[in-house]
Short mmCIF file of C-alpha atoms and ligand atoms in Angstrom, two decimals:
data_model
loop_
_atom_site.label_atom_id
_atom_site.label_comp_id
_atom_site.label_asym_id
_atom_site.label_seq_id
_atom_site.Cartn_x
_atom_site.Cartn_y
_atom_site.Cartn_z
CA MET A 1 -27.31 12.09 9.05
CA SER A 2 -30.62 10.98 9.97
CA ALA A 3 -31.98 9.26 12.82
CA ASP A 4 -32.89 6.32 11.78
CA THR A 5 -29.98 5.31 9.42
CA PHE A 6 -26.14 5.18 10.13
CA HIS A 7 -24.09 6.74 7.68
CA VAL A 8 -20.48 6.25 6.76
CA VAL A 9 -18.42 8.01 4.17
CA VAL A 10 -15.37 5.96 2.93
CA VAL A 11 -12.55 8.25 1.30
CA GLY A 12 -10.63 6.31 -1.41
CA ALA A 13 -11.89 3.34 -3.70
CA GLY A 14 -9.07 1.52 -3.94
CA ALA A 15 -8.17 -1.81 -2.30
CA SER A 16 -8.61 -0.61 1.07
CA GLY A 17 -11.67 1.67 0.61
CA THR A 18 -13.37 -1.16 -1.30
CA LEU A 19 -12.69 -3.67 1.24
CA ALA A 20 -13.80 -1.29 4.07
CA ALA A 21 -17.12 -0.51 2.38
CA ALA A 22 -17.54 -4.20 1.71
CA ARG A 23 -17.16 -4.71 5.44
CA LEU A 24 -19.04 -2.11 6.65
CA LEU A 25 -22.27 -3.40 4.44
CA ASP A 26 -21.78 -7.18 5.74
CA ALA A 27 -21.43 -5.73 9.29
CA ALA A 28 -24.79 -3.75 8.81
CA ALA A 29 -26.62 -6.65 7.32
CA ASP A 30 -25.57 -8.64 10.40
CA ALA A 31 -26.49 -6.00 12.86
CA GLY A 32 -29.80 -5.19 11.14
CA LEU A 33 -28.86 -1.80 11.27
CA ARG A 34 -29.97 0.48 8.26
CA THR A 35 -26.63 2.07 6.92
CA VAL A 36 -25.58 4.07 3.77
CA VAL A 37 -21.98 3.88 2.91
CA ASP A 38 -20.78 6.51 0.59
CA LEU A 39 -17.83 5.61 -1.00
CA VAL A 40 -15.94 8.72 -2.56
CA ASP A 41 -13.15 8.69 -5.02
CA PRO A 42 -12.71 10.76 -8.15
CA ALA A 43 -11.28 7.21 -9.98
CA PRO A 44 -13.67 6.05 -12.78
CA THR A 45 -13.14 2.74 -11.34
CA THR A 46 -13.75 0.95 -7.98
CA GLY A 47 -11.19 -1.38 -6.40
CA ARG A 48 -8.32 -0.48 -8.38
CA GLY A 49 -6.42 2.28 -7.02
CA LEU A 50 -2.88 2.50 -7.81
CA ALA A 51 -1.78 -1.22 -7.65
CA TYR A 52 -4.75 -2.79 -9.49
CA ALA A 53 -5.37 -0.04 -12.28
CA THR A 54 -2.30 -1.06 -14.48
CA PRO A 55 -3.71 -2.82 -17.88
CA ASP A 56 -0.39 -4.04 -18.71
CA PRO A 57 -0.78 -7.97 -18.21
CA ARG A 58 2.85 -8.04 -17.34
CA HIS A 59 2.17 -6.55 -14.05
CA LEU A 60 1.82 -9.26 -11.87
CA LEU A 61 0.27 -9.76 -8.20
CA ASN A 62 3.44 -10.39 -6.08
CA VAL A 63 1.50 -12.74 -4.00
CA PRO A 64 0.22 -15.95 -5.17
CA ALA A 65 -3.39 -16.07 -5.94
CA GLY A 66 -4.40 -18.37 -3.07
CA ARG A 67 -3.23 -15.69 -0.48
CA MET A 68 -5.35 -12.85 -2.05
CA SER A 69 -8.81 -13.17 -0.78
CA ALA A 70 -11.02 -10.44 0.05
CA LEU A 71 -11.91 -12.08 3.21
CA PRO A 72 -9.55 -13.15 6.16
CA ASP A 73 -11.37 -16.55 6.57
CA THR A 74 -12.10 -17.57 3.04
CA GLY A 75 -8.86 -18.16 1.60
CA ASP A 76 -9.67 -19.31 -1.86
CA ASP A 77 -12.40 -16.72 -2.67
CA PHE A 78 -10.19 -15.16 -4.89
CA VAL A 79 -8.96 -18.46 -6.53
CA ARG A 80 -12.55 -19.58 -6.78
CA TRP A 81 -14.03 -16.13 -8.59
CA LEU A 82 -11.02 -16.28 -11.03
CA SER A 83 -11.45 -20.25 -11.72
CA GLY A 84 -14.98 -19.36 -12.89
CA ARG A 85 -14.25 -16.23 -14.87
CA GLU A 86 -11.10 -18.02 -16.50
CA GLY A 87 -13.25 -21.34 -17.02
CA ARG A 88 -10.36 -22.96 -15.68
CA ARG A 89 -8.94 -24.30 -12.50
CA VAL A 90 -6.67 -21.45 -11.39
CA ASP A 91 -3.78 -22.94 -9.17
CA PRO A 92 -3.45 -21.04 -5.83
CA GLY A 93 0.41 -20.79 -6.43
CA GLU A 94 -0.16 -18.76 -9.61
CA TYR A 95 0.99 -15.06 -9.90
CA VAL A 96 -1.76 -13.16 -12.11
CA PRO A 97 -2.33 -9.98 -13.48
CA ARG A 98 -3.06 -7.36 -11.15
CA THR A 99 -5.63 -5.96 -13.26
CA LEU A 100 -7.85 -9.15 -12.54
CA PHE A 101 -7.46 -8.73 -8.77
CA GLY A 102 -8.93 -5.07 -9.26
CA SER A 103 -12.02 -6.47 -11.04
CA TYR A 104 -12.61 -9.18 -8.37
CA LEU A 105 -12.42 -6.54 -5.50
CA ALA A 106 -15.17 -4.34 -7.27
CA ASP A 107 -17.07 -7.54 -7.64
CA ALA A 108 -16.74 -8.79 -4.14
CA LEU A 109 -18.04 -5.15 -3.04
CA ASP A 110 -21.09 -5.78 -5.36
CA ARG A 111 -21.75 -9.04 -3.80
CA SER A 112 -21.65 -7.49 -0.39
CA ALA A 113 -24.06 -4.78 -1.49
CA ALA A 114 -26.11 -7.06 -3.13
CA ALA A 115 -26.34 -9.37 0.03
CA CYS A 116 -27.47 -6.60 2.22
CA HIS A 117 -30.85 -6.75 0.77
CA GLY A 118 -31.68 -3.02 1.34
CA ILE A 119 -30.40 -2.87 5.00
CA GLY A 120 -27.13 -1.62 3.90
CA VAL A 121 -26.81 0.99 0.62
CA LEU A 122 -23.79 1.78 -1.16
CA ARG A 123 -23.41 5.00 -3.06
CA ARG A 124 -20.45 5.50 -5.22
CA ARG A 125 -19.36 9.28 -5.56
CA HIS A 126 -16.94 10.44 -8.00
CA ASP A 127 -15.05 13.20 -6.09
CA ARG A 128 -12.49 13.86 -4.02
CA VAL A 129 -12.63 14.88 -0.22
CA VAL A 130 -10.50 17.94 0.59
CA ALA A 131 -11.30 18.60 4.46
CA ILE A 132 -13.31 16.87 7.27
CA ASP A 133 -14.90 18.86 9.69
CA ARG A 134 -15.63 17.64 13.23
CA LEU A 135 -19.61 17.96 14.04
CA THR A 136 -20.70 18.50 17.74
CA ARG A 137 -23.94 18.19 19.33
CA THR A 138 -24.16 22.05 19.62
CA GLY A 139 -23.08 22.91 16.03
CA HIS A 140 -20.15 24.64 17.72
CA ARG A 141 -16.76 23.23 19.28
CA LEU A 142 -17.05 23.73 22.74
CA ALA A 143 -15.22 22.29 25.68
CA GLY A 144 -16.35 19.08 26.66
CA ASP A 145 -18.58 18.81 23.56
CA THR A 146 -18.91 15.14 22.15
CA ASP A 147 -18.24 14.72 18.35
CA VAL A 148 -21.69 13.55 16.70
CA GLY A 149 -20.03 12.94 13.44
CA VAL A 150 -18.05 14.60 10.40
CA ARG A 151 -18.94 17.15 7.83
CA LEU A 152 -16.67 16.05 4.51
CA ARG A 153 -16.29 18.76 2.25
CA LEU A 154 -15.88 17.78 -1.58
CA ARG A 155 -13.73 19.19 -4.44
CA THR A 156 -16.73 20.08 -6.36
CA GLY A 157 -18.04 22.27 -3.49
CA GLY A 158 -20.80 20.11 -1.84
CA THR A 159 -20.53 18.53 1.67
CA LEU A 160 -21.41 15.27 3.32
CA ASP A 161 -22.64 14.81 6.88
CA ALA A 162 -21.84 11.46 8.33
CA ASP A 163 -21.77 9.66 11.49
CA ALA A 164 -18.27 8.40 10.80
CA ALA A 165 -15.69 8.52 8.23
CA VAL A 166 -12.94 6.10 6.91
CA LEU A 167 -10.08 7.29 5.52
CA ALA A 168 -8.45 4.80 2.63
CA LEU A 169 -6.19 7.52 1.03
CA GLY A 170 -3.66 4.36 0.28
CA ASN A 171 -0.30 5.37 -1.64
CA LEU A 172 -0.14 9.03 -1.98
CA ALA A 173 2.38 10.72 -3.71
CA PRO A 174 5.76 9.51 -4.37
CA GLY A 175 8.65 11.09 -2.64
CA THR A 176 10.69 14.03 -4.35
CA ALA A 177 13.19 14.68 -1.93
CA TRP A 178 15.86 13.16 -4.29
CA LEU A 179 14.83 15.50 -7.45
CA PRO A 180 17.63 17.88 -8.60
CA ALA A 181 16.62 21.44 -9.63
CA GLY A 182 15.11 21.72 -13.17
CA LEU A 183 13.98 18.09 -13.50
CA ALA A 184 10.47 18.46 -12.04
CA ASP A 185 9.34 20.81 -14.42
CA SER A 186 10.83 19.16 -17.29
CA PRO A 187 8.45 17.67 -20.08
CA GLY A 188 10.49 14.17 -19.68
CA PHE A 189 9.98 13.94 -15.97
CA VAL A 190 7.25 11.14 -14.74
CA ALA A 191 6.36 12.13 -11.30
CA ASP A 192 4.18 9.26 -10.68
CA PRO A 193 4.33 6.36 -13.28
CA TRP A 194 1.15 4.77 -11.87
CA ARG A 195 -0.78 7.71 -13.17
CA PRO A 196 -3.19 6.49 -15.93
CA GLY A 197 -1.69 7.62 -18.89
CA ALA A 198 1.50 8.50 -17.35
CA LEU A 199 3.68 6.67 -20.07
CA ALA A 200 2.15 8.05 -23.00
CA ASP A 201 4.72 10.65 -23.61
CA VAL A 202 7.79 8.42 -23.10
CA PRO A 203 9.41 8.39 -26.58
CA ALA A 204 9.52 5.22 -28.04
CA ASP A 205 13.00 5.39 -29.51
CA ARG A 206 14.98 6.81 -26.64
CA ASP A 207 16.20 5.37 -23.57
CA VAL A 208 14.99 5.88 -20.28
CA LEU A 209 16.06 6.43 -16.69
CA LEU A 210 14.14 4.69 -13.79
CA VAL A 211 14.89 6.06 -10.40
CA GLY A 212 14.50 3.52 -7.44
CA THR A 213 14.83 -0.02 -8.13
CA GLY A 214 12.11 -1.70 -6.16
CA LEU A 215 8.88 -3.20 -7.41
CA THR A 216 7.54 -0.03 -9.35
CA MET A 217 10.81 -0.11 -11.25
CA CYS A 218 10.61 -3.83 -12.03
CA ASP A 219 6.89 -3.30 -13.54
CA MET A 220 8.29 -0.39 -15.47
CA ALA A 221 11.33 -1.93 -16.89
CA ARG A 222 9.17 -5.00 -18.12
CA THR A 223 6.70 -2.43 -19.81
CA LEU A 224 9.77 -0.15 -21.26
CA ALA A 225 12.67 -2.63 -21.91
CA ARG A 226 12.89 -3.32 -25.81
CA PRO A 227 15.49 -3.61 -28.49
CA GLY A 228 16.78 -0.47 -29.30
CA ARG A 229 16.27 1.28 -25.94
CA THR A 230 18.36 1.04 -23.03
CA VAL A 231 16.55 1.24 -19.62
CA HIS A 232 18.84 2.55 -16.81
CA ALA A 233 17.48 1.88 -13.17
CA VAL A 234 19.43 3.36 -10.21
CA SER A 235 18.82 3.82 -6.38
CA ARG A 236 21.12 4.33 -3.53
CA HIS A 237 21.96 1.07 -3.02
CA GLY A 238 21.23 -0.71 -6.52
CA LEU A 239 19.57 -3.69 -4.85
CA LEU A 240 16.55 -5.45 -6.85
CA PRO A 241 13.98 -7.36 -5.03
CA GLN A 242 14.42 -10.92 -4.53
CA ALA A 243 12.24 -13.33 -6.21
CA HIS A 244 9.79 -15.69 -4.87
CA ALA A 245 10.77 -19.42 -4.60
CA ARG A 246 9.35 -21.18 -7.86
CA GLY A 247 6.57 -23.81 -7.41
CA ALA A 248 4.19 -23.82 -4.38
CA PRO A 249 5.07 -21.22 -1.34
CA THR A 250 6.41 -23.17 1.56
CA ALA A 251 6.33 -20.76 4.20
CA PRO A 252 2.66 -21.63 5.85
CA ALA A 253 3.36 -25.62 6.07
CA ASP A 254 6.83 -25.03 7.37
CA THR A 255 6.05 -22.46 9.86
CA THR A 256 3.43 -24.70 11.54
CA ARG A 257 5.86 -27.71 11.51
CA HIS A 258 8.35 -25.21 12.66
CA PRO A 259 6.69 -22.91 15.06
CA PRO A 260 8.95 -19.93 15.64
CA PRO A 261 9.81 -18.81 19.25
CA VAL A 262 7.36 -16.30 20.80
CA PRO A 263 8.76 -13.08 19.55
CA GLU A 264 11.26 -12.17 22.25
CA PRO A 265 13.55 -9.83 20.27
CA HIS A 266 13.12 -6.21 21.98
CA ASP A 267 16.08 -4.60 19.80
CA LEU A 268 17.06 -4.29 16.50
CA ALA A 269 20.27 -6.46 17.18
CA ARG A 270 18.41 -9.30 18.38
CA LEU A 271 15.83 -9.31 15.77
CA LYS A 272 18.62 -9.47 13.07
CA ARG A 273 20.35 -12.24 15.03
CA ARG A 274 17.13 -14.35 14.92
CA ILE A 275 16.20 -13.44 11.23
CA ARG A 276 19.65 -14.75 10.50
CA HIS A 277 19.53 -17.83 12.72
CA ARG A 278 16.00 -18.80 11.04
CA ALA A 279 17.11 -18.24 7.64
CA ALA A 280 20.02 -20.47 8.38
CA PHE A 281 17.56 -23.05 9.87
CA TYR A 282 15.47 -22.88 7.12
CA ARG A 283 17.86 -23.09 4.23
CA ARG A 284 19.32 -26.23 6.03
CA LEU A 285 16.05 -27.57 6.03
CA TYR A 286 14.66 -26.68 2.64
CA GLY A 287 17.69 -24.75 0.86
CA ASP A 288 15.33 -21.79 1.14
CA TRP A 289 15.86 -18.37 3.42
CA ARG A 290 12.16 -16.94 2.82
CA PRO A 291 10.11 -18.90 5.24
CA ALA A 292 12.32 -17.06 8.09
CA ILE A 293 11.10 -13.49 6.64
CA ASP A 294 7.58 -14.84 5.92
CA GLU A 295 6.82 -16.30 9.38
CA LEU A 296 7.59 -12.81 11.09
CA ARG A 297 4.63 -11.51 9.33
CA PRO A 298 1.73 -11.74 11.95
CA ASP A 299 4.13 -10.47 14.74
CA ILE A 300 5.73 -7.64 12.71
CA PRO A 301 3.57 -4.92 14.30
CA LEU A 302 4.48 -6.04 17.56
CA LEU A 303 8.13 -6.24 16.91
CA TRP A 304 7.99 -3.05 15.54
CA GLN A 305 6.18 -1.42 18.15
CA GLN A 306 8.83 -3.03 20.98
CA LEU A 307 11.86 -1.46 19.11
CA SER A 308 12.96 1.52 20.90
CA VAL A 309 13.04 4.93 18.86
CA PRO A 310 16.89 5.05 18.21
CA ASP A 311 16.44 1.15 16.92
CA ARG A 312 13.72 2.12 14.59
CA ASP A 313 15.40 5.11 13.46
CA ARG A 314 18.26 2.86 12.63
CA PHE A 315 15.93 0.45 10.68
CA LEU A 316 14.66 3.18 8.58
CA THR A 317 17.98 4.73 7.52
CA ALA A 318 20.27 1.86 7.60
CA GLU A 319 18.38 -1.37 7.09
CA LEU A 320 15.15 -0.58 5.39
CA ARG A 321 16.56 -1.33 1.92
CA GLU A 322 17.83 -4.63 2.74
CA TRP A 323 14.59 -5.60 4.64
CA GLU A 324 12.40 -4.30 1.74
CA VAL A 325 14.08 -6.39 -0.92
CA HIS A 326 13.61 -9.61 0.94
CA ARG A 327 9.91 -8.86 2.31
CA HIS A 328 8.34 -7.71 -1.08
CA ARG A 329 9.53 -9.92 -3.70
CA LEU A 330 9.32 -10.39 -7.23
CA PRO A 331 6.94 -12.86 -8.81
CA PRO A 332 9.27 -15.47 -10.65
CA ALA A 333 8.14 -14.71 -14.11
CA THR A 334 9.02 -10.94 -13.34
CA ASP A 335 12.37 -11.90 -12.12
CA ARG A 336 13.22 -14.29 -15.17
CA ALA A 337 12.08 -11.19 -17.71
CA LEU A 338 14.47 -8.91 -15.83
CA THR A 339 17.39 -11.20 -15.98
CA ALA A 340 16.92 -12.00 -19.44
CA ALA A 341 16.61 -8.12 -20.06
CA ARG A 342 19.71 -7.57 -18.08
CA ARG A 343 21.54 -10.07 -19.97
CA ALA A 344 20.72 -8.59 -23.34
CA GLY A 345 22.06 -5.22 -22.25
CA LEU A 346 18.53 -3.81 -22.44
CA LEU A 347 18.18 -3.00 -18.58
CA THR A 348 21.22 -1.67 -16.19
CA VAL A 349 20.71 -1.61 -12.65
CA GLN A 350 23.49 0.53 -10.64
CA ALA A 351 24.15 1.78 -7.36
CA ALA A 352 23.93 5.76 -8.07
CA GLU A 353 21.81 8.75 -7.08
CA VAL A 354 20.80 11.50 -9.62
CA VAL A 355 23.19 14.51 -8.85
CA ALA A 356 22.00 16.91 -11.59
CA ALA A 357 19.99 17.00 -14.58
CA GLN A 358 19.66 19.32 -17.65
CA ARG A 359 16.77 19.46 -20.27
CA ASN A 360 17.41 20.21 -23.95
CA ASN A 361 14.53 22.32 -25.12
CA ASP A 362 14.83 21.19 -28.51
CA SER A 363 15.17 17.20 -28.45
CA ARG A 364 13.06 17.16 -25.14
CA GLU A 365 15.90 14.69 -23.97
CA VAL A 366 17.05 14.99 -20.39
CA ALA A 367 20.76 14.96 -19.50
CA VAL A 368 21.52 13.20 -16.16
CA ARG A 369 24.59 13.35 -14.34
CA LEU A 370 24.85 10.41 -11.64
CA SER A 371 26.85 10.02 -8.51
CA ASP A 372 29.19 6.99 -9.80
CA GLY A 373 30.41 9.75 -12.28
CA ARG A 374 28.14 8.48 -15.33
CA SER A 375 25.87 10.59 -17.51
CA VAL A 376 22.92 9.34 -19.25
CA THR A 377 20.71 11.13 -21.78
CA VAL A 378 17.30 9.75 -21.77
CA GLY A 379 13.78 10.78 -23.23
CA ALA A 380 12.42 10.20 -19.76
CA VAL A 381 12.93 9.99 -16.28
CA LEU A 382 10.63 7.82 -14.01
CA ASN A 383 10.14 8.43 -10.28
CA CYS A 384 10.14 4.88 -8.92
CA THR A 385 11.00 5.71 -5.72
CA GLY A 386 7.85 4.71 -4.13
CA THR A 387 5.17 6.56 -2.07
CA GLU A 388 5.89 9.14 0.81
CA SER A 389 4.77 8.04 4.12
CA ARG A 390 5.82 10.90 6.08
CA VAL A 391 2.48 12.88 6.05
CA LYS A 392 4.24 16.26 6.90
CA GLU A 393 5.99 16.03 3.48
CA LEU A 394 2.66 15.78 1.60
CA THR A 395 1.01 18.40 -0.26
CA ASP A 396 -2.34 16.54 -0.39
CA PRO A 397 -5.19 19.11 0.60
CA LEU A 398 -6.93 16.58 2.86
CA VAL A 399 -3.75 15.40 4.39
CA ARG A 400 -2.87 18.98 5.39
CA ASN A 401 -6.37 19.93 6.41
CA LEU A 402 -6.50 16.95 8.94
CA LEU A 403 -3.06 18.00 10.20
CA GLY A 404 -3.99 21.63 10.41
CA SER A 405 -6.98 21.03 12.11
CA GLY A 406 -5.54 18.82 14.68
CA VAL A 407 -8.04 16.05 13.67
CA ALA A 408 -4.98 13.88 12.85
CA THR A 409 -1.59 13.89 14.02
CA PRO A 410 1.37 12.14 12.47
CA GLY A 411 2.12 8.59 13.58
CA PRO A 412 5.53 7.55 15.07
CA HIS A 413 8.58 8.61 12.84
CA GLY A 414 6.16 10.95 11.12
CA LEU A 415 4.92 8.06 9.06
CA GLY A 416 1.21 8.03 8.52
CA PHE A 417 -1.44 9.11 11.04
CA ASP A 418 -1.32 7.87 14.78
CA THR A 419 -4.02 5.87 15.48
CA THR A 420 -5.68 3.53 18.24
CA PRO A 421 -5.11 -0.29 17.86
CA GLU A 422 -8.56 -0.34 16.16
CA GLY A 423 -7.55 2.27 13.72
CA ARG A 424 -9.35 5.43 14.73
CA LEU A 425 -7.48 8.59 14.25
CA MET A 426 -5.68 10.13 17.30
CA SER A 427 -6.07 13.85 17.50
CA ALA A 428 -3.11 16.18 17.86
CA ALA A 429 -4.34 16.61 21.58
CA GLY A 430 -3.98 12.81 22.05
CA HIS A 431 -7.63 11.60 21.86
CA ASP A 432 -9.52 9.64 19.71
CA ALA A 433 -11.84 12.54 19.50
CA ALA A 434 -13.32 12.41 15.84
CA PRO A 435 -15.35 9.55 14.48
CA VAL A 436 -12.63 8.80 12.01
CA TRP A 437 -10.91 5.63 11.31
CA THR A 438 -8.19 4.72 8.51
CA LEU A 439 -6.54 1.51 7.52
CA GLY A 440 -3.44 0.57 5.07
CA GLN A 441 -0.63 2.87 4.14
CA LEU A 442 -1.69 5.57 6.72
CA ARG A 443 -1.33 3.13 9.82
CA ARG A 444 2.54 2.74 8.68
CA GLY A 445 4.06 4.62 11.98
CA ASN A 446 1.90 2.49 14.29
CA LEU A 447 2.30 -1.00 12.60
CA TRP A 448 4.83 -0.96 10.02
CA GLU A 449 3.58 -4.10 7.96
CA THR A 450 0.09 -2.54 7.00
CA THR A 451 -0.01 -1.99 3.04
CA ALA A 452 -0.57 -5.40 1.67
CA ILE A 453 -4.04 -7.33 1.29
CA ALA A 454 -3.47 -9.68 3.84
CA GLU A 455 -3.23 -6.79 6.51
CA ILE A 456 -5.67 -4.53 4.76
CA ARG A 457 -8.27 -7.08 4.63
CA ALA A 458 -8.17 -7.59 8.50
CA GLN A 459 -8.13 -4.02 9.15
CA ALA A 460 -11.05 -3.35 6.94
CA ARG A 461 -13.10 -6.19 9.10
CA GLU A 462 -12.12 -4.81 12.40
CA LEU A 463 -12.73 -1.11 11.69
CA ALA A 464 -16.27 -2.23 10.19
CA SER A 465 -17.20 -3.93 13.31
CA ARG A 466 -16.17 -1.12 15.61
CA ILE A 467 -17.71 1.57 13.43
CA LEU A 468 -21.19 -0.52 13.50
CA GLU A 469 -20.67 -1.12 17.41
CA SER A 470 -20.17 2.70 17.77
CA ALA A 471 -23.61 3.12 16.29
CA VAL A 472 -25.34 0.81 18.61
CA THR A 473 -23.34 2.37 21.52
CA PRO A 474 -24.18 5.91 20.75
CA THR A 475 -21.99 7.69 23.31
CA LEU A 476 -18.92 6.35 21.46
CA VAL A 477 -19.51 9.04 18.81
C1 FAD B 501 2.74 -1.54 -7.53
C2 FAD B 501 2.04 -2.15 -6.28
C3 FAD B 501 1.84 -3.54 -6.52
C4 FAD B 501 1.15 -4.36 -5.17
N1 FAD B 501 0.95 -5.54 -5.48
C5 FAD B 501 0.53 -6.36 -4.35
C6 FAD B 501 0.21 -7.48 -4.53
O1 FAD B 501 0.51 -8.23 -5.24
N2 FAD B 501 -0.41 -8.03 -3.19
C7 FAD B 501 -0.66 -7.34 -2.18
O2 FAD B 501 -0.94 -7.80 -1.17
N3 FAD B 501 -0.27 -6.22 -2.04
C8 FAD B 501 0.07 -5.24 -3.16
N4 FAD B 501 0.56 -4.15 -3.00
C9 FAD B 501 0.09 -3.40 -1.77
C10 FAD B 501 -1.45 -3.10 -1.55
O3 FAD B 501 -2.13 -3.93 -1.86
C11 FAD B 501 -1.63 -1.66 -2.47
O4 FAD B 501 -0.75 -0.89 -1.94
C12 FAD B 501 -2.95 -1.16 -2.40
O5 FAD B 501 -2.82 -0.12 -3.78
C13 FAD B 501 -3.70 -0.81 -1.38
O6 FAD B 501 -4.85 0.14 -1.59
P1 FAD B 501 -5.18 1.27 -1.10
O7 FAD B 501 -6.49 1.33 -1.29
O8 FAD B 501 -4.71 1.55 0.34
O9 FAD B 501 -4.43 2.66 -1.79
P2 FAD B 501 -4.33 3.09 -3.37
O10 FAD B 501 -4.33 1.83 -4.38
O11 FAD B 501 -3.40 4.16 -3.41
O12 FAD B 501 -5.74 3.72 -3.34
C14 FAD B 501 -6.25 4.97 -2.87
C15 FAD B 501 -7.20 5.50 -3.44
O13 FAD B 501 -7.83 6.76 -2.87
C16 FAD B 501 -8.03 7.62 -3.53
N5 FAD B 501 -8.06 9.16 -2.79
C17 FAD B 501 -6.82 9.46 -1.95
N6 FAD B 501 -7.31 10.74 -1.41
C18 FAD B 501 -8.45 10.78 -1.67
C19 FAD B 501 -9.45 12.03 -1.34
N7 FAD B 501 -8.83 12.87 -0.88
N8 FAD B 501 -10.47 12.01 -2.02
C20 FAD B 501 -11.19 10.81 -2.44
N9 FAD B 501 -10.42 9.84 -2.79
C21 FAD B 501 -8.93 9.86 -2.42
C22 FAD B 501 -7.52 7.44 -4.84
O14 FAD B 501 -7.65 8.11 -5.83
C23 FAD B 501 -7.09 5.94 -5.02
O15 FAD B 501 -7.90 5.60 -6.07
C24 FAD B 501 1.05 -3.45 -3.85
C25 FAD B 501 1.23 -2.10 -4.20
C26 FAD B 501 1.67 -1.58 -5.32
C27 FAD B 501 1.94 0.08 -5.22
#
């Protein structure tokens, strides 16, 4: 921290952290404010995080390229970048490999850094933040003291003092509540299939079991299904994500032509009725229910906040999976490949839970008993259940530190951290005390719809302008 330079540390260099850093640099340039942005992540790459690190070209974006711009207002930025790189006119309706999007984000950040002309400086640090302490004017925490910044402790032992911090921790560990005894420490168990190199030890000639039937499972099945191996996929409901409509997306045009009623549902029953009604309406008009889900998207935070606590609980326990399979859809090519794999008997999808598992120390195989009475013997079990959003369940040192010190407190329903509408952390005492902001997955409890690029890029811009505002209005920090 120095008197003439504003200093922000962004924790996490996945999509959220990269977009936050880019928007902070843009905002610094606009304000003419000398700013240093430290972007901290142990990962060797920038912009990839969990979703865009996969090198497998069969792992596609589940959103058409035309809707994946890094900037809220420049819808075709990604398509233009991609067309330049590929040397062809990329169609905005294409579903392209996710690895390309990771490269684009890194490039978008470089462009913002270059456009700053030295007013904003980007520093990339390969480290992990393990704790954040509040800094006060006196150096001690006294009643009535105002925070003037934060001190971030790094895994390698150093510290960074900053005027503000942004938590872009994204997809934390996958949930493990379903794990039977003995499976977690089995060599055949893959706790996080997105960890680089996670599939390296999956035996090529053995069947595999994928637990979870969402988008992660679909990608893993595409990678692993092959003649001579059966991929078994199970989840409590056995529901697969629906596919996107083939051809150009219809939703934006349709919704402007048929504006949905102002979001009047205040309870879950009314909300479900309205979705069914709108789905029937769009089906009659276009033979497609999907716009009924897509048109809700900008209003989801409001609809979520309006629901009563028991209704939100009901949604989380009884309706979640049904919602997810309609909201988070498969690219058509992935859908076709999975259908073909199922027809060929290379992939099975069942509604079942894992009841017990026993490892065979000689063969390294795992015998898994399922709740539908079947048993499968597999070379690997992959945890495809998706990331854990209930922060109290997480063992991540930084999350534990923030909850333990009261700098952060769980969001509604224990999901993510509680934040102000601008994304600043609420402390356990109920104030936005520390100059720490967050975006993406960690805002789940407040907003529900917060993990896709459309939401993340808007949040990145909002928090960047708030943080820079706080720099020129010093009473805020
Ligand atoms: C498989 C998958 C596919 C998706 N596809 C799409 C899509 O096509 N379109 C779309 O709009 N959305 C998609 N999403 C949703 C969204 O874009 C992604 O979730 C995206 O990964 C969010 O980025 P993130 O930076 O918040 O999180 P992450 O990608 O999880 O990145 C978080 C980063 O923070 C780092 N980190 C964590 N803790 C610390 C710490 N203490 N110190 C330093 N660094 C830390 C991690 O190392 C990681 O690099 C997808 C999500 C997944 C999981």
